[in-house]
Amino acid sequence: MDRVQELLLSLLSPPPHLCYLCERECEPSEDGLCDDCRRKLKLAIAPAPPEYVDGLTAGLQYCEELGTLFYRFKVNERRDYTPFLAQFISIPQEWRAELLLPVPLYRWREYQRTYNQSYLLAQYVSSRYQIPICRELLTRTRSTPQQKLLPSKQRKKNLRGAFLAAPECKGRSIVLIDDVVTTGTTISECARTLKKAGAYKVYAACVACSGR
Ligand SMILES: [Zn+2]
């Protein structure tokens, strides 16, 4: 086979499917995972919502392998992971959600990263549930050190006053969208700020969460 034929053949055959978690070649599957990884991942069971949050859903239990995947999603610009991850986000009907709010990044952080991963996820969730996104409800007013690097006592202090809510949140049922909820302090502070500004209910829906 000459090189032209080889090239044509490679263009005609679809690229091999790689498992989202281990990145090994595997048979294409509905959830994008290979059999081994599907067995490894555990579904999250009724995670407890942190203070000020009226309800929390998470598709998966956080684990080390997922940490690597989220790192690729956030830092290595793997935006193509979005539909795979968004499939694990769910919004119960009884929440009567009116608006989706991706957890905001500090402007400079978003500029450096070129995108907010929670906003990418929210776009998928928005079209699946037909709930509009309103990013303007909350702004991050300053950069804060990463929560997981701090001892638990300092986490709340670290975030106090880091967000600013818009008056449009008054009386609304809002769902915060985030990729991972670990300590819960970020969504808790978001919810506290929104409620102080008059939000009726604040829920949170994420891909994965760790048992706290
Ligand atoms: Zn795999």
Short mmCIF file of C-alpha atoms and ligand atoms in Angstrom, two decimals:
data_model
loop_
_atom_site.label_atom_id
_atom_site.label_comp_id
_atom_site.label_asym_id
_atom_site.label_seq_id
_atom_site.Cartn_x
_atom_site.Cartn_y
_atom_site.Cartn_z
CA MET A 1 0.00 0.00 0.00
CA ASP A 2 1.47 3.35 -0.92
CA ARG A 3 1.40 6.36 1.37
CA VAL A 4 -1.52 8.02 -0.38
CA GLN A 5 -3.66 4.93 0.07
CA GLU A 6 -2.58 4.67 3.68
CA LEU A 7 -3.55 8.27 4.30
CA LEU A 8 -6.92 7.84 2.61
CA LEU A 9 -7.63 4.74 4.68
CA SER A 10 -6.73 6.51 7.91
CA LEU A 11 -9.08 9.35 7.00
CA LEU A 12 -11.93 6.96 6.26
CA SER A 13 -11.67 4.84 9.39
CA PRO A 14 -12.86 6.53 12.57
CA PRO A 15 -10.20 7.33 15.20
CA PRO A 16 -9.89 4.69 17.92
CA HIS A 17 -12.03 5.27 20.98
CA LEU A 18 -10.08 5.97 24.16
CA CYS A 19 -11.54 5.38 27.60
CA TYR A 20 -12.00 8.76 29.32
CA LEU A 21 -10.52 7.53 32.56
CA CYS A 22 -7.50 5.33 31.72
CA GLU A 23 -7.07 6.69 28.17
CA ARG A 24 -6.56 3.17 26.79
CA GLU A 25 -8.10 2.14 23.51
CA CYS A 26 -11.40 0.34 24.02
CA GLU A 27 -14.70 -0.51 22.35
CA PRO A 28 -16.90 2.60 22.11
CA SER A 29 -19.50 2.51 24.89
CA GLU A 30 -22.44 4.66 25.81
CA ASP A 31 -20.77 6.19 28.87
CA GLY A 32 -17.31 6.45 27.26
CA LEU A 33 -15.61 4.11 29.76
CA CYS A 34 -13.88 0.76 29.40
CA ASP A 35 -15.23 -2.18 31.42
CA ASP A 36 -12.42 -2.00 34.00
CA CYS A 37 -12.94 1.68 34.72
CA ARG A 38 -16.71 1.33 34.86
CA ARG A 39 -16.25 -1.21 37.63
CA LYS A 40 -13.83 1.09 39.44
CA LEU A 41 -16.09 4.14 39.55
CA LYS A 42 -18.65 4.26 42.32
CA LEU A 43 -21.91 6.13 42.21
CA ALA A 44 -22.38 8.75 44.88
CA ILE A 45 -25.14 7.92 47.33
CA ALA A 46 -27.26 10.83 48.56
CA PRO A 47 -24.47 13.26 49.47
CA ALA A 48 -25.25 15.57 52.41
CA PRO A 49 -25.56 19.22 51.33
CA PRO A 50 -23.23 21.66 53.09
CA GLU A 51 -24.53 24.59 55.17
CA TYR A 52 -26.81 27.05 53.27
CA VAL A 53 -27.25 24.58 50.39
CA ASP A 54 -30.80 23.20 50.09
CA GLY A 55 -29.91 20.05 48.19
CA LEU A 56 -26.92 18.40 46.53
CA THR A 57 -26.64 15.82 43.77
CA ALA A 58 -23.48 14.14 42.53
CA GLY A 59 -23.15 11.35 40.01
CA LEU A 60 -19.91 9.82 41.22
CA GLN A 61 -17.87 9.31 44.33
CA TYR A 62 -14.62 11.19 44.08
CA CYS A 63 -11.53 8.99 43.76
CA GLU A 64 -7.89 9.38 42.76
CA GLU A 65 -8.45 8.33 39.14
CA LEU A 66 -11.16 10.96 38.79
CA GLY A 67 -8.77 13.54 40.21
CA THR A 68 -6.42 12.90 37.29
CA LEU A 69 -9.29 13.17 34.84
CA PHE A 70 -10.48 16.48 36.32
CA TYR A 71 -6.94 17.79 36.16
CA ARG A 72 -6.83 17.05 32.43
CA PHE A 73 -10.26 18.65 32.02
CA LYS A 74 -9.32 21.84 33.86
CA VAL A 75 -5.63 22.36 33.35
CA ASN A 76 -4.80 20.52 30.14
CA GLU A 77 -7.68 22.15 28.26
CA ARG A 78 -9.47 18.86 27.56
CA ARG A 79 -12.77 20.55 26.79
CA ASP A 80 -13.77 17.45 24.83
CA TYR A 81 -14.42 15.76 28.22
CA THR A 82 -17.42 18.02 28.80
CA PRO A 83 -20.24 15.75 27.47
CA PHE A 84 -18.74 12.73 29.23
CA LEU A 85 -18.65 14.53 32.59
CA ALA A 86 -21.95 16.36 32.14
CA GLN A 87 -23.81 13.04 31.87
CA PHE A 88 -23.22 12.53 35.62
CA ILE A 89 -24.95 15.79 36.62
CA SER A 90 -28.62 15.56 37.51
CA ILE A 91 -31.28 18.02 38.63
CA PRO A 92 -34.30 16.61 40.47
CA GLN A 93 -37.65 17.94 39.28
CA GLU A 94 -38.77 18.82 42.82
CA TRP A 95 -36.09 21.50 42.97
CA ARG A 96 -38.17 23.55 40.49
CA ALA A 97 -34.94 25.06 39.27
CA GLU A 98 -35.27 28.40 37.48
CA LEU A 99 -31.65 29.29 36.79
CA LEU A 100 -28.32 27.51 36.51
CA LEU A 101 -25.26 29.18 37.92
CA PRO A 102 -21.80 27.80 37.16
CA VAL A 103 -19.54 28.39 40.18
CA PRO A 104 -17.57 31.46 39.08
CA LEU A 105 -13.80 31.62 38.81
CA TYR A 106 -11.90 34.76 39.55
CA ARG A 107 -11.65 36.71 36.26
CA TRP A 108 -7.88 36.44 36.08
CA ARG A 109 -8.02 32.68 36.69
CA GLU A 110 -10.57 32.27 33.92
CA TYR A 111 -8.43 34.36 31.62
CA GLN A 112 -5.38 32.21 32.36
CA ARG A 113 -7.32 29.00 31.90
CA THR A 114 -9.24 30.48 28.93
CA TYR A 115 -12.49 28.91 30.15
CA ASN A 116 -14.50 28.08 33.24
CA GLN A 117 -14.99 24.32 33.37
CA SER A 118 -18.23 24.68 35.35
CA TYR A 119 -19.68 26.88 32.62
CA LEU A 120 -18.90 24.24 29.98
CA LEU A 121 -20.75 21.67 32.07
CA ALA A 122 -23.64 24.05 32.70
CA GLN A 123 -24.15 24.53 28.96
CA TYR A 124 -24.81 20.80 28.53
CA VAL A 125 -27.04 20.62 31.57
CA SER A 126 -28.94 23.69 30.40
CA SER A 127 -29.82 22.16 27.04
CA ARG A 128 -30.75 18.80 28.60
CA TYR A 129 -33.11 20.28 31.22
CA GLN A 130 -34.13 23.43 29.35
CA ILE A 131 -33.10 25.64 32.26
CA PRO A 132 -31.33 28.91 31.38
CA ILE A 133 -27.87 29.81 32.64
CA CYS A 134 -27.39 33.13 34.38
CA ARG A 135 -23.69 33.68 35.01
CA GLU A 136 -24.24 37.25 36.17
CA LEU A 137 -25.88 36.19 39.44
CA LEU A 138 -22.55 35.78 41.18
CA THR A 139 -19.08 37.26 40.70
CA ARG A 140 -15.86 36.19 42.34
CA THR A 141 -14.33 39.37 43.68
CA ARG A 142 -10.89 38.07 44.54
CA SER A 143 -8.57 35.18 43.98
CA THR A 144 -8.34 32.69 46.85
CA PRO A 145 -5.84 29.92 47.59
CA GLN A 146 -7.08 26.46 46.65
CA GLN A 147 -9.44 25.16 49.29
CA LYS A 148 -8.07 21.65 49.49
CA LEU A 149 -4.63 22.97 50.39
CA LEU A 150 -5.94 24.59 53.56
CA PRO A 151 -6.75 23.12 56.96
CA SER A 152 -10.52 22.90 57.46
CA LYS A 153 -10.72 25.80 59.92
CA GLN A 154 -9.19 28.20 57.45
CA ARG A 155 -11.37 27.19 54.51
CA LYS A 156 -14.39 29.23 55.51
CA LYS A 157 -12.27 32.22 56.40
CA ASN A 158 -10.45 31.96 53.10
CA LEU A 159 -13.68 32.35 51.15
CA ARG A 160 -15.63 34.82 53.30
CA GLY A 161 -16.71 37.69 51.10
CA ALA A 162 -15.07 36.24 47.99
CA PHE A 163 -18.34 36.42 46.05
CA LEU A 164 -20.77 39.16 45.17
CA ALA A 165 -24.42 38.42 44.32
CA ALA A 166 -26.53 40.38 41.85
CA PRO A 167 -30.00 41.62 42.94
CA GLU A 168 -31.56 39.46 40.17
CA CYS A 169 -31.18 36.40 42.40
CA LYS A 170 -34.00 37.64 44.64
CA GLY A 171 -36.80 35.09 45.04
CA ARG A 172 -35.29 32.61 42.58
CA SER A 173 -34.54 28.89 42.82
CA ILE A 174 -30.94 28.56 41.70
CA VAL A 175 -28.78 25.52 40.97
CA LEU A 176 -25.03 25.89 41.30
CA ILE A 177 -23.11 23.76 38.82
CA ASP A 178 -19.63 22.53 39.65
CA ASP A 179 -17.33 19.74 38.58
CA VAL A 180 -16.23 18.47 42.00
CA VAL A 181 -17.43 19.15 45.50
CA THR A 182 -14.81 18.12 48.05
CA THR A 183 -14.91 20.22 51.21
CA GLY A 184 -18.19 21.88 50.23
CA THR A 185 -17.01 25.26 51.52
CA THR A 186 -17.08 26.89 48.06
CA ILE A 187 -20.69 26.03 47.25
CA SER A 188 -21.63 26.82 50.84
CA GLU A 189 -20.18 30.32 50.58
CA CYS A 190 -21.86 30.80 47.17
CA ALA A 191 -25.20 29.78 48.67
CA ARG A 192 -24.70 32.00 51.73
CA THR A 193 -23.98 35.00 49.52
CA LEU A 194 -26.97 34.35 47.23
CA LYS A 195 -29.36 33.86 50.13
CA LYS A 196 -28.17 37.00 51.83
CA ALA A 197 -29.08 38.80 48.60
CA GLY A 198 -32.57 37.26 48.67
CA ALA A 199 -32.35 33.97 46.72
CA TYR A 200 -35.23 31.65 47.63
CA LYS A 201 -33.47 28.30 47.26
CA VAL A 202 -29.92 27.38 46.36
CA TYR A 203 -29.10 23.85 45.25
CA ALA A 204 -25.91 22.35 43.87
CA ALA A 205 -25.40 19.70 41.20
CA CYS A 206 -21.96 18.31 40.47
CA VAL A 207 -20.20 15.49 38.68
CA ALA A 208 -18.46 14.02 41.70
CA CYS A 209 -18.19 14.59 45.39
CA SER A 210 -16.14 13.17 48.21
CA GLY A 211 -17.68 11.93 51.43
CA ARG A 212 -17.21 14.68 53.95
ZN ZN B 1 -10.58 2.74 31.24
#
